[in-house]
């Protein structure tokens, strides 16, 4: 079926999605990272960006929150830019674990395979893959420059979050050394873990994440800068990873009910990609039991349903001025 949507209809759906989700009260801030426990739980923002750069922003869309697991998306893209999608498949894999994001059990089950760059194990492995090897500063620059290119503006390290996370990341230290044991860390293990922890501690706004999502939806062309950030072949690969594991053990339920591949983070962010159509991002700190933002999920689902959109629908969507 052909669906034609006007920009004003999309804006109206986003406004309604925001105001409907704003009154929800469930969930709780992540508290295993002390800094996150203290973020104002009432913050809530929703941002949509179209491939031509048109943006719709509602609520706290300029607030810089911890990107957390959503950082796994840009670094997976960077690993593909540097080593090709086939290289990432061979060194990390593209399988959903069906288990929580920080599962050690998942590594033991697939000991030859961290499984996907979008869970902690594969993300630490992806950080180890980033060139130039052995040079922490240069690797960090590559990681943050890539995020800047995808967002069209720079992220900002939240130093307090980085310290809070570094002081408490014992589970991730265990993951890193277990991966090393299985030859799935491709640089210094401590450096790889530190880069992962630092990238999770970057502050971004929902408006920036919507631009990142729209860049993926537009096949690698950033709508704000017009720059081809990554080659077109990477877009369906990263969207596949997002679709298969973006909500960890609830990814199937999420895709089934929302119709949009999306990646969540324990900072309360959600980034959704509707290929060829738009990017969407939402942020609200209180999380459900799987670590996904309650309000952000509700807003994105409402938006998709109210426009009749779905990545599996097979519709051709055009947007008019
Ligand atoms: N930095 C967090 C961790 O490694 C990210 C988890 C997430 O957002 O899912 O535990």
mmCIF file of C-alpha atoms and ligand atoms in Angstrom:
data_model
loop_
_atom_site.group_PDB
_atom_site.id
_atom_site.type_symbol
_atom_site.label_atom_id
_atom_site.label_comp_id
_atom_site.label_asym_id
_atom_site.label_seq_id
_atom_site.Cartn_x
_atom_site.Cartn_y
_atom_site.Cartn_z
ATOM 1 C CA UNK A 1 0.000 0.000 0.000
ATOM 2 C CA UNK A 2 1.099 3.590 -0.576
ATOM 3 C CA UNK A 3 0.893 5.849 2.470
ATOM 4 C CA UNK A 4 1.260 9.597 2.117
ATOM 5 C CA UNK A 5 1.869 11.609 5.258
ATOM 6 C CA UNK A 6 2.075 15.363 5.528
ATOM 7 C CA UNK A 7 4.699 16.884 7.781
ATOM 8 C CA UNK A 8 1.965 18.496 9.846
ATOM 9 C CA UNK A 9 0.333 15.073 10.415
ATOM 10 C CA UNK A 10 3.680 13.696 11.601
ATOM 11 C CA UNK A 11 4.139 16.688 13.903
ATOM 12 C CA UNK A 12 0.646 16.247 15.325
ATOM 13 C CA UNK A 13 1.261 12.519 15.981
ATOM 14 C CA UNK A 14 4.502 13.368 17.792
ATOM 15 C CA UNK A 15 2.779 16.041 19.893
ATOM 16 C CA UNK A 16 0.007 13.625 20.889
ATOM 17 C CA UNK A 17 2.502 10.835 21.583
ATOM 18 C CA UNK A 18 4.395 13.176 23.883
ATOM 19 C CA UNK A 19 1.377 14.431 25.799
ATOM 20 C CA UNK A 20 -0.113 10.936 26.192
ATOM 21 C CA UNK A 21 3.079 9.415 27.564
ATOM 22 C CA UNK A 22 3.843 12.432 29.783
ATOM 23 C CA UNK A 23 1.240 11.403 32.347
ATOM 24 C CA UNK A 24 2.614 7.848 32.819
ATOM 25 C CA UNK A 25 4.089 7.142 36.234
ATOM 26 C CA UNK A 26 5.543 3.584 36.194
ATOM 27 C CA UNK A 27 9.177 2.491 36.356
ATOM 28 C CA UNK A 28 12.256 3.599 38.285
ATOM 29 C CA UNK A 29 15.599 5.182 37.433
ATOM 30 C CA UNK A 30 18.503 2.745 36.986
ATOM 31 C CA UNK A 31 20.252 2.587 40.347
ATOM 32 C CA UNK A 32 23.140 0.173 39.737
ATOM 33 C CA UNK A 33 25.018 3.214 38.369
ATOM 34 C CA UNK A 34 24.725 5.704 41.290
ATOM 35 C CA UNK A 35 24.764 8.832 39.072
ATOM 36 C CA UNK A 36 21.699 7.695 37.116
ATOM 37 C CA UNK A 37 19.660 7.145 40.284
ATOM 38 C CA UNK A 38 19.780 10.899 40.950
ATOM 39 C CA UNK A 39 18.616 12.220 37.567
ATOM 40 C CA UNK A 40 15.256 14.041 37.726
ATOM 41 C CA UNK A 41 12.722 11.282 36.903
ATOM 42 C CA UNK A 42 10.269 13.849 35.499
ATOM 43 C CA UNK A 43 12.471 14.766 32.525
ATOM 44 C CA UNK A 44 10.882 13.690 29.238
ATOM 45 C CA UNK A 45 11.631 14.585 25.637
ATOM 46 C CA UNK A 46 10.534 13.323 22.214
ATOM 47 C CA UNK A 47 12.289 14.176 18.940
ATOM 48 C CA UNK A 48 11.545 13.178 15.356
ATOM 49 C CA UNK A 49 13.718 13.922 12.338
ATOM 50 C CA UNK A 50 12.919 13.414 8.675
ATOM 51 C CA UNK A 51 15.550 12.677 6.015
ATOM 52 C CA UNK A 52 15.315 16.301 4.774
ATOM 53 C CA UNK A 53 16.322 17.588 8.222
ATOM 54 C CA UNK A 54 12.858 18.686 9.354
ATOM 55 C CA UNK A 55 12.772 18.219 13.142
ATOM 56 C CA UNK A 56 9.910 18.041 15.639
ATOM 57 C CA UNK A 57 10.868 18.376 19.306
ATOM 58 C CA UNK A 58 8.620 18.170 22.372
ATOM 59 C CA UNK A 59 9.612 18.493 26.027
ATOM 60 C CA UNK A 60 13.167 18.243 27.390
ATOM 61 C CA UNK A 61 14.834 17.618 24.039
ATOM 62 C CA UNK A 62 17.855 19.814 24.821
ATOM 63 C CA UNK A 63 18.741 18.005 28.072
ATOM 64 C CA UNK A 64 22.005 16.029 27.853
ATOM 65 C CA UNK A 65 21.456 12.591 29.372
ATOM 66 C CA UNK A 66 23.711 9.517 29.535
ATOM 67 C CA UNK A 67 23.659 7.792 26.153
ATOM 68 C CA UNK A 68 24.555 4.456 27.829
ATOM 69 C CA UNK A 69 23.758 1.451 25.641
ATOM 70 C CA UNK A 70 22.654 3.545 22.687
ATOM 71 C CA UNK A 71 26.403 4.273 22.244
ATOM 72 C CA UNK A 72 26.679 0.655 21.082
ATOM 73 C CA UNK A 73 24.944 1.677 17.834
ATOM 74 C CA UNK A 74 27.446 4.313 16.622
ATOM 75 C CA UNK A 75 30.440 2.223 17.685
ATOM 76 C CA UNK A 76 29.070 -0.801 15.810
ATOM 77 C CA UNK A 77 28.762 1.503 12.770
ATOM 78 C CA UNK A 78 32.366 2.644 13.252
ATOM 79 C CA UNK A 79 33.572 -0.956 13.533
ATOM 80 C CA UNK A 80 31.732 -1.685 10.246
ATOM 81 C CA UNK A 81 33.206 1.438 8.624
ATOM 82 C CA UNK A 82 36.702 0.316 9.613
ATOM 83 C CA UNK A 83 36.382 -3.463 9.206
ATOM 84 C CA UNK A 84 33.310 -3.936 6.939
ATOM 85 C CA UNK A 85 30.001 -5.544 7.974
ATOM 86 C CA UNK A 86 31.489 -8.985 7.184
ATOM 87 C CA UNK A 87 34.426 -8.279 9.507
ATOM 88 C CA UNK A 88 32.079 -7.395 12.369
ATOM 89 C CA UNK A 89 30.013 -10.524 11.726
ATOM 90 C CA UNK A 90 33.121 -12.682 11.827
ATOM 91 C CA UNK A 91 34.718 -11.080 14.904
ATOM 92 C CA UNK A 92 31.586 -10.391 16.974
ATOM 93 C CA UNK A 93 28.445 -11.833 15.351
ATOM 94 C CA UNK A 94 24.833 -10.731 14.882
ATOM 95 C CA UNK A 95 22.831 -13.071 17.107
ATOM 96 C CA UNK A 96 20.330 -11.998 19.735
ATOM 97 C CA UNK A 97 21.202 -13.456 23.124
ATOM 98 C CA UNK A 98 17.636 -13.431 24.482
ATOM 99 C CA UNK A 99 19.251 -12.587 27.805
ATOM 100 C CA UNK A 100 19.840 -9.363 29.790
ATOM 101 C CA UNK A 101 22.276 -6.799 28.361
ATOM 102 C CA UNK A 102 25.042 -7.648 30.825
ATOM 103 C CA UNK A 103 24.685 -11.426 30.779
ATOM 104 C CA UNK A 104 27.765 -13.493 31.540
ATOM 105 C CA UNK A 105 25.772 -16.655 30.953
ATOM 106 C CA UNK A 106 25.301 -15.568 27.288
ATOM 107 C CA UNK A 107 29.081 -15.536 26.831
ATOM 108 C CA UNK A 108 29.442 -18.993 28.351
ATOM 109 C CA UNK A 109 26.716 -20.312 26.035
ATOM 110 C CA UNK A 110 28.332 -18.850 22.912
ATOM 111 C CA UNK A 111 31.946 -19.036 23.921
ATOM 112 C CA UNK A 112 33.225 -18.628 20.378
ATOM 113 C CA UNK A 113 31.046 -15.592 19.757
ATOM 114 C CA UNK A 114 30.285 -12.414 21.757
ATOM 115 C CA UNK A 115 27.118 -12.553 19.590
ATOM 116 C CA UNK A 116 26.219 -8.940 18.743
ATOM 117 C CA UNK A 117 27.831 -5.505 19.178
ATOM 118 C CA UNK A 118 24.610 -4.300 20.834
ATOM 119 C CA UNK A 119 24.989 -6.152 24.151
ATOM 120 C CA UNK A 120 27.719 -5.332 26.673
ATOM 121 C CA UNK A 121 30.012 -8.210 25.667
ATOM 122 C CA UNK A 122 29.905 -7.458 21.933
ATOM 123 C CA UNK A 123 30.140 -3.715 22.556
ATOM 124 C CA UNK A 124 33.337 -4.098 24.597
ATOM 125 C CA UNK A 125 34.617 -6.345 21.821
ATOM 126 C CA UNK A 126 33.659 -3.656 19.248
ATOM 127 C CA UNK A 127 35.617 -1.030 21.238
ATOM 128 C CA UNK A 128 38.611 -3.363 21.112
ATOM 129 C CA UNK A 129 38.258 -3.588 17.288
ATOM 130 C CA UNK A 130 38.438 0.182 16.749
ATOM 131 C CA UNK A 131 41.591 1.448 15.031
ATOM 132 C CA UNK A 132 44.210 2.613 15.674
ATOM 133 C CA UNK A 133 44.954 -0.269 18.049
ATOM 134 C CA UNK A 134 46.948 0.384 21.196
ATOM 135 C CA UNK A 135 46.289 4.147 21.266
ATOM 136 C CA UNK A 136 43.516 4.992 23.687
ATOM 137 C CA UNK A 137 43.371 8.727 22.837
ATOM 138 C CA UNK A 138 43.205 8.118 19.088
ATOM 139 C CA UNK A 139 40.565 5.395 19.503
ATOM 140 C CA UNK A 140 38.500 7.735 21.705
ATOM 141 C CA UNK A 141 38.783 10.450 19.068
ATOM 142 C CA UNK A 142 37.595 8.010 16.377
ATOM 143 C CA UNK A 143 34.623 6.954 18.557
ATOM 144 C CA UNK A 144 33.529 10.504 19.420
ATOM 145 C CA UNK A 145 34.182 11.935 15.931
ATOM 146 C CA UNK A 146 31.943 9.208 14.539
ATOM 147 C CA UNK A 147 29.147 10.136 16.989
ATOM 148 C CA UNK A 148 29.574 13.812 16.066
ATOM 149 C CA UNK A 149 29.274 12.937 12.373
ATOM 150 C CA UNK A 150 26.124 10.882 13.007
ATOM 151 C CA UNK A 151 24.447 13.523 15.212
ATOM 152 C CA UNK A 152 25.671 16.558 13.287
ATOM 153 C CA UNK A 153 26.927 17.972 16.620
ATOM 154 C CA UNK A 154 29.279 16.782 19.340
ATOM 155 C CA UNK A 155 28.368 14.690 22.404
ATOM 156 C CA UNK A 156 29.771 15.789 25.768
ATOM 157 C CA UNK A 157 31.369 13.494 28.339
ATOM 158 C CA UNK A 158 29.462 13.566 31.659
ATOM 159 C CA UNK A 159 32.495 13.267 33.880
ATOM 160 C CA UNK A 160 30.560 12.418 37.019
ATOM 161 C CA UNK A 161 28.742 9.596 35.210
ATOM 162 C CA UNK A 162 32.035 8.249 33.856
ATOM 163 C CA UNK A 163 33.507 8.207 37.378
ATOM 164 C CA UNK A 164 30.356 6.666 38.842
ATOM 165 C CA UNK A 165 30.282 3.949 36.208
ATOM 166 C CA UNK A 166 34.040 3.222 36.336
ATOM 167 C CA UNK A 167 33.859 2.753 40.101
ATOM 168 C CA UNK A 168 31.023 0.216 39.895
ATOM 169 C CA UNK A 169 31.483 -1.716 36.612
ATOM 170 C CA UNK A 170 32.576 -5.015 38.183
ATOM 171 C CA UNK A 171 30.257 -7.105 36.015
ATOM 172 C CA UNK A 172 31.641 -5.523 32.854
ATOM 173 C CA UNK A 173 35.192 -6.210 34.073
ATOM 174 C CA UNK A 174 34.258 -9.883 34.396
ATOM 175 C CA UNK A 175 32.738 -9.835 30.889
ATOM 176 C CA UNK A 176 35.879 -8.268 29.431
ATOM 177 C CA UNK A 177 38.244 -10.848 30.879
ATOM 178 C CA UNK A 178 35.948 -13.736 29.980
ATOM 179 C CA UNK A 179 35.956 -12.478 26.386
ATOM 180 C CA UNK A 180 39.739 -12.232 26.536
ATOM 181 C CA UNK A 181 39.756 -15.866 27.616
ATOM 182 C CA UNK A 182 37.838 -16.736 24.418
ATOM 183 C CA UNK A 183 40.104 -14.579 22.171
ATOM 184 C CA UNK A 184 37.310 -12.098 21.501
ATOM 185 C CA UNK A 185 39.127 -8.946 22.650
ATOM 186 C CA UNK A 186 41.227 -7.444 19.868
ATOM 187 C CA UNK A 187 43.246 -4.861 21.832
ATOM 188 C CA UNK A 188 44.258 -4.251 25.435
ATOM 189 C CA UNK A 189 41.312 -5.510 27.597
ATOM 190 C CA UNK A 190 41.416 -2.746 30.227
ATOM 191 C CA UNK A 191 41.662 -0.071 27.536
ATOM 192 C CA UNK A 192 38.735 -1.609 25.646
ATOM 193 C CA UNK A 193 36.583 -1.671 28.783
ATOM 194 C CA UNK A 194 37.537 1.916 29.643
ATOM 195 C CA UNK A 195 36.566 3.110 26.146
ATOM 196 C CA UNK A 196 33.243 1.291 26.457
ATOM 197 C CA UNK A 197 32.573 2.819 29.898
ATOM 198 C CA UNK A 198 33.501 6.287 28.620
ATOM 199 C CA UNK A 199 31.297 6.056 25.536
ATOM 200 C CA UNK A 200 28.352 5.012 27.756
ATOM 201 C CA UNK A 201 28.989 8.175 29.820
ATOM 202 C CA UNK A 202 28.587 10.584 26.912
ATOM 203 C CA UNK A 203 25.812 13.116 27.272
ATOM 204 C CA UNK A 204 23.499 13.567 24.280
ATOM 205 C CA UNK A 205 20.093 15.139 23.719
ATOM 206 C CA UNK A 206 17.087 13.400 22.201
ATOM 207 C CA UNK A 207 17.351 15.901 19.326
ATOM 208 C CA UNK A 208 20.902 14.671 18.645
ATOM 209 C CA UNK A 209 19.827 11.024 18.801
ATOM 210 C CA UNK A 210 16.951 11.693 16.398
ATOM 211 C CA UNK A 211 19.535 13.068 13.942
ATOM 212 C CA UNK A 212 21.629 9.903 14.407
ATOM 213 C CA UNK A 213 18.524 7.759 13.813
ATOM 214 C CA UNK A 214 17.570 9.800 10.735
ATOM 215 C CA UNK A 215 21.118 9.394 9.371
ATOM 216 C CA UNK A 216 20.705 5.623 9.607
ATOM 217 C CA UNK A 217 17.181 5.825 8.114
ATOM 218 C CA UNK A 218 18.583 7.877 5.224
ATOM 219 C CA UNK A 219 21.252 5.306 4.307
ATOM 220 C CA UNK A 220 24.145 7.103 5.989
ATOM 221 C CA UNK A 221 23.454 10.685 4.858
ATOM 222 C CA UNK A 222 23.205 13.069 7.813
ATOM 223 C CA UNK A 223 20.104 15.237 7.199
ATOM 224 C CA UNK A 224 21.654 18.219 9.007
ATOM 225 C CA UNK A 225 25.078 18.285 7.349
ATOM 226 C CA UNK A 226 24.260 16.518 4.071
ATOM 227 C CA UNK A 227 27.365 14.413 4.620
ATOM 228 C CA UNK A 228 27.523 10.706 3.714
ATOM 229 C CA UNK A 229 28.786 9.495 7.092
ATOM 230 C CA UNK A 230 28.897 5.780 6.241
ATOM 231 C CA UNK A 231 28.403 3.740 3.113
ATOM 232 C CA UNK A 232 24.857 2.762 2.207
ATOM 233 C CA UNK A 233 25.436 -0.979 2.713
ATOM 234 C CA UNK A 234 25.967 -0.399 6.452
ATOM 235 C CA UNK A 235 22.439 1.029 7.032
ATOM 236 C CA UNK A 236 20.508 -2.266 6.697
ATOM 237 C CA UNK A 237 23.187 -4.077 8.732
ATOM 238 C CA UNK A 238 22.995 -1.743 11.727
ATOM 239 C CA UNK A 239 19.195 -1.631 11.488
ATOM 240 C CA UNK A 240 19.153 -5.444 11.550
ATOM 241 C CA UNK A 241 21.230 -5.477 14.724
ATOM 242 C CA UNK A 242 18.907 -2.888 16.289
ATOM 243 C CA UNK A 243 15.819 -4.877 15.253
ATOM 244 C CA UNK A 244 17.124 -8.163 16.644
ATOM 245 C CA UNK A 245 18.523 -7.080 20.006
ATOM 246 C CA UNK A 246 17.798 -3.373 20.648
ATOM 247 C CA UNK A 247 15.547 -4.094 23.640
ATOM 248 C CA UNK A 248 17.547 -7.058 24.937
ATOM 249 C CA UNK A 249 15.338 -9.924 26.157
ATOM 250 C CA UNK A 250 12.198 -7.957 25.224
ATOM 251 C CA UNK A 251 13.227 -7.153 21.653
ATOM 252 C CA UNK A 252 10.683 -9.460 20.031
ATOM 253 C CA UNK A 253 7.834 -8.077 22.131
ATOM 254 C CA UNK A 254 8.976 -4.558 21.329
ATOM 255 C CA UNK A 255 9.162 -5.025 17.551
ATOM 256 C CA UNK A 256 5.879 -6.953 17.540
ATOM 257 C CA UNK A 257 4.023 -4.183 19.352
ATOM 258 C CA UNK A 258 5.777 -1.035 18.103
ATOM 259 C CA UNK A 259 6.730 -1.911 14.517
ATOM 260 C CA UNK A 260 10.018 -0.004 14.726
ATOM 261 C CA UNK A 261 13.595 -1.246 15.246
ATOM 262 C CA UNK A 262 14.849 0.648 18.292
ATOM 263 C CA UNK A 263 17.726 0.667 20.755
ATOM 264 C CA UNK A 264 17.343 1.571 24.404
ATOM 265 C CA UNK A 265 19.792 2.656 27.099
ATOM 266 C CA UNK A 266 19.617 2.613 30.894
ATOM 267 C CA UNK A 267 19.986 6.412 30.887
ATOM 268 C CA UNK A 268 16.346 6.414 29.706
ATOM 269 C CA UNK A 269 16.924 6.965 25.991
ATOM 270 C CA UNK A 270 15.350 5.138 23.036
ATOM 271 C CA UNK A 271 16.487 5.584 19.407
ATOM 272 C CA UNK A 272 14.217 4.269 16.640
ATOM 273 C CA UNK A 273 14.923 3.856 12.917
ATOM 274 C CA UNK A 274 12.237 3.550 10.273
ATOM 275 C CA UNK A 275 14.339 2.916 7.137
ATOM 276 C CA UNK A 276 13.811 5.468 4.386
ATOM 277 C CA UNK A 277 11.200 7.334 6.415
ATOM 278 C CA UNK A 278 12.403 8.893 9.676
ATOM 279 C CA UNK A 279 14.413 8.737 12.871
ATOM 280 C CA UNK A 280 12.867 9.116 16.324
ATOM 281 C CA UNK A 281 14.345 9.437 19.818
ATOM 282 C CA UNK A 282 12.808 9.763 23.249
ATOM 283 C CA UNK A 283 14.206 10.182 26.741
ATOM 284 C CA UNK A 284 12.718 9.684 30.218
ATOM 285 C CA UNK A 285 14.728 8.136 33.090
ATOM 286 C CA UNK A 286 12.262 5.696 34.772
ATOM 287 C CA UNK A 287 12.816 2.176 33.376
ATOM 288 C CA UNK A 288 10.816 -1.056 33.339
ATOM 289 C CA UNK A 289 12.258 -4.285 34.750
ATOM 290 C CA UNK A 290 14.261 -5.016 31.565
ATOM 291 C CA UNK A 291 15.945 -1.591 31.659
ATOM 292 C CA UNK A 292 13.846 0.176 28.994
ATOM 293 C CA UNK A 293 12.317 3.642 29.517
ATOM 294 C CA UNK A 294 8.599 3.446 30.260
ATOM 295 C CA UNK A 295 7.602 6.824 28.795
ATOM 296 C CA UNK A 296 9.951 6.634 25.816
ATOM 297 C CA UNK A 297 8.524 3.242 24.826
ATOM 298 C CA UNK A 298 4.944 4.471 25.182
ATOM 299 C CA UNK A 299 5.586 7.630 23.152
ATOM 300 C CA UNK A 300 7.329 5.830 20.277
ATOM 301 C CA UNK A 301 4.610 3.151 20.145
ATOM 302 C CA UNK A 302 1.844 5.752 20.154
ATOM 303 C CA UNK A 303 3.552 7.676 17.352
ATOM 304 C CA UNK A 304 3.920 4.581 15.163
ATOM 305 C CA UNK A 305 0.357 3.376 15.765
ATOM 306 C CA UNK A 306 -1.240 6.725 15.220
ATOM 307 C CA UNK A 307 0.442 7.082 11.816
ATOM 308 C CA UNK A 308 -0.214 3.425 10.875
ATOM 309 C CA UNK A 309 3.505 2.842 10.348
ATOM 310 C CA UNK A 310 5.436 -0.408 10.764
ATOM 311 C CA UNK A 311 8.734 -1.633 9.381
ATOM 312 C CA UNK A 312 7.182 -5.000 8.486
ATOM 313 C CA UNK A 313 4.024 -3.547 6.903
ATOM 314 C CA UNK A 314 5.455 -3.459 3.386
ATOM 315 C CA UNK A 315 3.981 -0.009 2.766
ATOM 316 C CA UNK A 316 5.619 2.633 0.600
ATOM 317 C CA UNK A 317 5.623 5.822 2.676
ATOM 318 C CA UNK A 318 5.949 9.267 1.142
ATOM 319 C CA UNK A 319 6.121 12.507 3.068
ATOM 320 C CA UNK A 320 4.735 15.716 1.612
ATOM 321 C CA UNK A 321 5.528 19.285 2.604
HETATM 322 N N1 LIG B 1 26.882 1.377 30.801
HETATM 323 C C1 LIG B 1 25.807 0.457 31.023
HETATM 324 C C2 LIG B 1 26.368 -0.886 31.387
HETATM 325 O O1 LIG B 1 27.322 -1.282 30.810
HETATM 326 C C3 LIG B 1 24.956 0.405 29.804
HETATM 327 C C4 LIG B 1 23.798 -0.546 29.906
HETATM 328 C C5 LIG B 1 22.575 -0.181 29.082
HETATM 329 O O2 LIG B 1 22.304 0.995 28.799
HETATM 330 O O3 LIG B 1 21.837 -1.110 28.738
HETATM 331 O O4 LIG B 1 25.906 -1.550 32.279
#
